[in-house]
Short mmCIF file of C-alpha atoms in Angstrom, two decimals:
data_model
loop_
_atom_site.label_atom_id
_atom_site.label_comp_id
_atom_site.label_asym_id
_atom_site.label_seq_id
_atom_site.Cartn_x
_atom_site.Cartn_y
_atom_site.Cartn_z
CA MET A 1 1.66 -39.21 -42.16
CA THR A 2 0.64 -37.52 -38.84
CA VAL A 3 -0.56 -33.89 -39.29
CA VAL A 4 -0.81 -31.45 -36.48
CA THR A 5 -3.03 -28.42 -36.44
CA LEU A 6 -5.41 -26.13 -34.29
CA GLY A 7 -8.13 -28.11 -32.41
CA PRO A 8 -10.67 -29.12 -31.60
CA ALA A 9 -12.12 -30.96 -34.73
CA GLY A 10 -14.12 -28.74 -36.89
CA THR A 11 -11.76 -25.67 -37.08
CA TYR A 12 -10.83 -23.90 -40.43
CA SER A 13 -7.13 -25.36 -39.78
CA HIS A 14 -8.78 -28.88 -39.30
CA ARG A 15 -10.39 -28.25 -42.88
CA ALA A 16 -7.04 -27.18 -44.30
CA ALA A 17 -5.30 -30.01 -42.67
CA ARG A 18 -7.59 -32.52 -44.18
CA ALA A 19 -6.21 -31.46 -47.58
CA VAL A 20 -2.55 -32.64 -46.51
CA ALA A 21 -3.45 -36.09 -44.84
CA GLU A 22 -6.37 -37.95 -43.34
CA ASP A 23 -4.59 -38.46 -39.92
CA VAL A 24 -4.87 -35.07 -38.13
CA SER A 25 -4.24 -34.53 -34.42
CA PHE A 26 -4.56 -31.37 -32.61
CA ARG A 27 -2.88 -28.97 -30.43
CA GLU A 28 -4.13 -25.66 -28.65
CA SER A 29 -1.72 -23.29 -30.22
CA VAL A 30 0.19 -22.44 -33.25
CA THR A 31 3.47 -22.24 -31.45
CA SER A 32 2.88 -25.88 -29.94
CA ILE A 33 2.32 -26.97 -33.62
CA VAL A 34 5.47 -25.53 -34.89
CA GLU A 35 7.38 -27.03 -32.17
CA ALA A 36 5.99 -30.38 -32.53
CA VAL A 37 7.36 -30.55 -36.15
CA ALA A 38 10.73 -28.85 -35.15
CA GLU A 39 11.28 -31.56 -32.49
CA GLY A 40 10.10 -34.42 -34.70
CA ASP A 41 7.05 -35.44 -33.01
CA ALA A 42 4.88 -34.66 -36.18
CA ALA A 43 5.58 -35.14 -39.75
CA ARG A 44 3.65 -32.04 -40.81
CA GLY A 45 1.93 -29.11 -39.26
CA VAL A 46 -0.83 -26.82 -40.49
CA VAL A 47 -0.76 -23.28 -39.36
CA PRO A 48 -2.66 -20.11 -40.67
CA ILE A 49 -0.40 -17.51 -41.65
CA GLU A 50 -2.58 -14.83 -43.32
CA ASN A 51 -6.24 -13.75 -43.73
CA SER A 52 -7.45 -11.49 -46.54
CA ILE A 53 -9.27 -9.25 -44.07
CA GLU A 54 -7.40 -9.48 -40.73
CA GLY A 55 -4.02 -9.75 -42.11
CA SER A 56 -1.13 -11.87 -40.84
CA VAL A 57 -1.33 -14.15 -37.77
CA THR A 58 1.42 -12.97 -35.47
CA GLU A 59 1.76 -16.14 -33.58
CA THR A 60 2.64 -18.07 -36.63
CA LEU A 61 5.18 -15.51 -37.89
CA ASP A 62 6.85 -15.53 -34.23
CA ALA A 63 6.98 -19.30 -34.18
CA LEU A 64 8.54 -19.43 -37.81
CA ALA A 65 11.22 -17.15 -36.47
CA THR A 66 11.96 -19.23 -33.33
CA TYR A 67 11.89 -22.89 -34.54
CA GLU A 68 13.84 -24.45 -37.49
CA VAL A 69 11.21 -26.01 -39.96
CA ALA A 70 10.49 -25.86 -43.56
CA VAL A 71 7.38 -24.64 -45.52
CA VAL A 72 6.45 -27.20 -48.11
CA GLN A 73 2.99 -26.17 -49.29
CA GLU A 74 0.40 -23.19 -48.97
CA VAL A 75 -3.14 -24.14 -48.65
CA VAL A 76 -5.82 -21.39 -49.23
CA THR A 77 -9.31 -21.90 -48.09
CA PRO A 78 -12.39 -19.69 -48.19
CA ILE A 79 -13.71 -18.58 -44.83
CA ARG A 80 -17.60 -19.04 -44.64
CA HIS A 81 -18.68 -17.94 -41.13
CA ALA A 82 -22.32 -18.75 -39.64
CA LEU A 83 -23.86 -18.04 -36.41
CA LEU A 84 -24.89 -21.12 -34.61
CA ALA A 85 -26.64 -21.66 -31.39
CA GLN A 86 -29.15 -23.83 -29.49
CA SER A 87 -31.86 -21.19 -29.82
CA GLU A 88 -32.34 -17.51 -31.19
CA THR A 89 -32.04 -15.97 -27.72
CA PHE A 90 -28.34 -15.82 -26.42
CA ASP A 91 -26.25 -13.42 -24.50
CA THR A 92 -22.82 -14.01 -25.66
CA VAL A 93 -20.89 -14.72 -29.09
CA ALA A 94 -17.95 -16.93 -28.59
CA SER A 95 -15.30 -17.54 -31.39
CA HIS A 96 -11.70 -16.93 -32.47
CA PRO A 97 -10.78 -13.30 -32.29
CA GLN A 98 -10.07 -13.11 -35.95
CA ALA A 99 -13.59 -14.55 -36.64
CA LEU A 100 -15.27 -12.24 -34.50
CA ALA A 101 -13.38 -9.36 -36.39
CA GLN A 102 -14.20 -10.71 -39.75
CA CYS A 103 -18.10 -10.49 -38.75
CA ARG A 104 -17.90 -7.16 -36.97
CA GLU A 105 -20.26 -5.32 -39.56
CA TYR A 106 -22.89 -8.32 -39.15
CA LEU A 107 -22.57 -8.20 -35.40
CA ASP A 108 -22.64 -4.38 -34.89
CA ALA A 109 -26.14 -4.45 -37.14
CA ASN A 110 -27.85 -7.46 -35.75
CA TYR A 111 -26.46 -7.81 -32.15
CA PRO A 112 -25.04 -4.76 -30.94
CA GLY A 113 -25.48 -5.31 -27.32
CA ILE A 114 -24.47 -8.88 -27.27
CA GLU A 115 -20.98 -9.85 -25.34
CA ARG A 116 -18.13 -11.08 -27.79
CA GLU A 117 -15.98 -13.58 -26.13
CA PRO A 118 -12.69 -14.49 -27.67
CA VAL A 119 -11.77 -18.18 -27.55
CA ALA A 120 -8.99 -20.21 -28.69
CA SER A 121 -10.74 -21.56 -32.10
CA THR A 122 -14.01 -21.39 -33.85
CA ALA A 123 -14.65 -24.97 -33.01
CA GLN A 124 -13.99 -24.10 -29.32
CA GLY A 125 -16.68 -21.55 -29.60
CA VAL A 126 -19.03 -24.20 -30.97
CA GLU A 127 -18.30 -26.48 -27.99
CA HIS A 128 -19.12 -23.66 -25.74
CA ALA A 129 -22.52 -23.03 -27.46
CA ARG A 130 -23.11 -26.77 -27.20
CA GLU A 131 -22.76 -26.67 -23.30
CA ASP A 132 -24.43 -23.05 -22.77
CA GLU A 133 -27.91 -22.27 -24.46
CA THR A 134 -26.95 -18.58 -23.63
CA VAL A 135 -24.04 -18.76 -26.06
CA ALA A 136 -23.74 -18.43 -29.64
CA ALA A 137 -20.73 -19.15 -32.01
CA ILE A 138 -19.33 -18.00 -35.15
CA ALA A 139 -17.93 -20.97 -37.06
CA HIS A 140 -18.11 -23.11 -40.28
CA PRO A 141 -21.96 -24.20 -40.92
CA GLY A 142 -20.64 -27.63 -41.12
CA THR A 143 -20.12 -27.75 -37.62
CA ALA A 144 -23.76 -27.51 -36.88
CA ASP A 145 -25.50 -30.69 -35.29
CA GLU A 146 -28.58 -31.86 -33.26
CA THR A 147 -27.56 -29.54 -30.64
CA VAL A 148 -26.58 -26.16 -32.31
CA GLN A 149 -28.36 -24.90 -35.53
CA VAL A 150 -27.30 -22.37 -38.14
CA LEU A 151 -29.20 -19.18 -37.27
CA ALA A 152 -27.43 -17.19 -40.02
CA ALA A 153 -25.11 -18.27 -42.99
CA ASP A 154 -22.35 -16.31 -44.62
CA ILE A 155 -22.19 -13.72 -42.10
CA GLN A 156 -18.52 -12.50 -42.77
CA ASP A 157 -18.25 -8.86 -43.68
CA ARG A 158 -16.37 -9.70 -46.93
CA THR A 159 -17.48 -12.25 -49.69
CA SER A 160 -13.70 -12.62 -50.60
CA ASN A 161 -12.60 -13.67 -47.14
CA ALA A 162 -10.01 -16.43 -47.40
CA THR A 163 -7.09 -17.61 -45.22
CA ARG A 164 -3.75 -18.85 -46.09
CA PHE A 165 -2.26 -21.79 -44.29
CA PHE A 166 1.42 -23.00 -44.45
CA VAL A 167 2.26 -26.74 -44.25
CA VAL A 168 5.35 -26.98 -42.37
CA ALA A 169 7.77 -29.83 -42.31
CA PRO A 170 11.18 -30.72 -40.71
CA PRO A 171 13.98 -28.63 -41.98
CA ALA A 172 15.64 -31.41 -43.97
CA GLU A 173 12.50 -31.56 -46.27
CA ARG A 174 12.91 -27.96 -47.52
CA SER A 175 12.48 -27.96 -50.96
CA GLU A 176 13.87 -25.67 -53.80
CA ALA A 177 11.05 -26.41 -56.03
CA GLY A 178 7.87 -24.32 -56.33
CA GLY A 179 6.35 -21.16 -57.20
CA LYS A 180 6.81 -19.18 -54.06
CA THR A 181 9.53 -18.91 -51.46
CA SER A 182 9.46 -17.65 -48.00
CA PHE A 183 12.34 -16.21 -45.88
CA VAL A 184 12.88 -14.90 -42.30
CA VAL A 185 15.46 -12.19 -42.11
CA TYR A 186 16.92 -10.89 -38.96
CA PRO A 187 19.50 -8.07 -39.84
CA ASN A 188 20.51 -7.48 -36.19
CA THR A 189 21.12 -3.83 -37.20
CA ASN A 190 19.31 -0.61 -37.99
CA TYR A 191 20.18 2.25 -40.08
CA PRO A 192 18.77 4.63 -42.81
CA GLY A 193 18.22 2.78 -45.87
CA LEU A 194 18.23 -0.95 -44.39
CA LEU A 195 14.71 -1.82 -45.43
CA LEU A 196 15.39 -0.49 -49.17
CA GLU A 197 18.50 -2.54 -49.06
CA LEU A 198 16.61 -5.57 -48.46
CA LEU A 199 13.92 -4.83 -51.13
CA GLU A 200 16.21 -3.74 -53.85
CA PRO A 201 17.70 -7.40 -54.69
CA PHE A 202 14.47 -8.71 -55.53
CA ALA A 203 13.35 -5.71 -57.72
CA ASP A 204 16.60 -5.76 -59.46
CA ARG A 205 15.95 -9.13 -60.48
CA ASP A 206 12.45 -8.77 -61.49
CA ILE A 207 11.15 -10.76 -58.44
CA ASN A 208 7.78 -9.76 -57.00
CA LEU A 209 7.50 -9.52 -53.26
CA SER A 210 3.88 -10.96 -52.48
CA ARG A 211 4.41 -10.01 -48.59
CA ILE A 212 6.93 -8.24 -46.32
CA GLU A 213 6.18 -7.71 -42.60
CA SER A 214 8.23 -7.03 -39.66
CA ARG A 215 7.91 -8.32 -36.30
CA PRO A 216 9.69 -7.30 -32.97
CA SER A 217 12.65 -9.37 -32.52
CA GLY A 218 12.37 -9.45 -28.61
CA GLU A 219 16.05 -8.63 -28.34
CA ARG A 220 15.47 -4.83 -27.89
CA LEU A 221 12.97 -1.99 -28.76
CA GLY A 222 13.09 -1.11 -32.23
CA ASP A 223 14.70 -4.10 -33.29
CA TYR A 224 12.90 -6.28 -35.92
CA VAL A 225 12.70 -9.63 -37.82
CA PHE A 226 11.40 -9.48 -41.52
CA HIS A 227 9.18 -12.03 -42.92
CA ILE A 228 9.50 -12.09 -46.83
CA ASP A 229 7.36 -13.93 -49.23
CA VAL A 230 8.53 -13.84 -53.00
CA ASP A 231 7.01 -15.16 -56.26
CA ALA A 232 9.83 -17.14 -57.40
CA GLY A 233 11.48 -20.47 -56.66
CA LEU A 234 14.89 -21.24 -55.02
CA TYR A 235 15.77 -23.40 -57.91
CA GLU A 236 15.85 -20.15 -60.06
CA ASP A 237 19.29 -18.44 -60.18
CA ARG A 238 17.76 -15.05 -59.80
CA THR A 239 16.20 -16.14 -56.40
CA GLN A 240 19.78 -17.64 -55.40
CA SER A 241 21.29 -14.49 -56.38
CA ALA A 242 18.96 -12.25 -54.40
CA LEU A 243 19.33 -14.40 -51.17
CA SER A 244 23.08 -14.07 -51.47
CA VAL A 245 22.69 -10.29 -51.17
CA ILE A 246 20.38 -10.66 -48.42
CA GLU A 247 22.64 -13.02 -46.41
CA ASP A 248 25.58 -10.20 -46.91
CA ILE A 249 23.19 -7.50 -45.67
CA ALA A 250 22.20 -9.69 -42.56
CA GLY A 251 25.70 -10.58 -41.79
CA ASN A 252 25.33 -9.58 -38.25
CA GLY A 253 22.17 -11.60 -37.76
CA TRP A 254 20.75 -14.53 -39.85
CA VAL A 255 18.59 -15.60 -42.71
CA ARG A 256 16.16 -18.46 -42.28
CA VAL A 257 15.20 -20.14 -45.70
CA LEU A 258 11.70 -21.71 -45.25
CA GLY A 259 11.74 -23.16 -48.83
CA SER A 260 9.84 -23.16 -52.06
CA TYR A 261 6.54 -24.51 -52.38
CA ASP A 262 3.33 -24.33 -54.45
CA VAL A 263 -0.16 -23.21 -53.67
CA ARG A 264 -3.25 -25.41 -53.27
CA HIS A 265 -6.61 -23.98 -53.24
CA VAL A 266 -9.32 -25.95 -51.24
CA LEU A 267 -12.99 -25.00 -52.07
CA GLU A 268 -15.26 -26.26 -49.20
#
């Protein structure tokens, strides 16, 4: 089974993807990963959906609202950031924007004058550091080698730092089995009490909402798409009943049921 995720090798996405399959290939963006699965070019895609410090990954949310795919598993992995460089003398720290943000307090305290360069992935930052001795990287300590060494380990600002990844599959593989379910809802309308109406069907049926987030629809200013995660499976009558109400509320728009899935924790 071919799994695609964010590259190059050594990213946190790569580590999460290895929990799904050994055969992992890489794309340069979350959107291209979801697109590859939607178009049948890959059996699975692994994309970051939320970090415990920096919140949701907006590119993933937007891709899930754009392409028809299913979510078949959630992988949660701890984030352990290290500072890596060829030597202790460098002018720039390069990493993914979320990694830079997750180590903000450490960088402010220890390297306040160092330039921070956002790049596409933590692994790309390490590649940059391998090629340029004036650049340090923030990445998993396992990416150290004979060229770049670990100058400091566990530099993330919160020890509880973890990231959720979605494993996406073709829509035909959507499952009703699992302890969690995700929806994307586009009401295509706006009026007082709309959000309350979207929440009540779950509350009335004792279904816990583990996450709800709005993203601009791109259609017009003030128009939103809602991403909803609930702690219940589609196999449950209460979930199907709530979904029926949500579909009625979004009658002028659409509801995308991403599917039900279980959570796997990867500790490495």
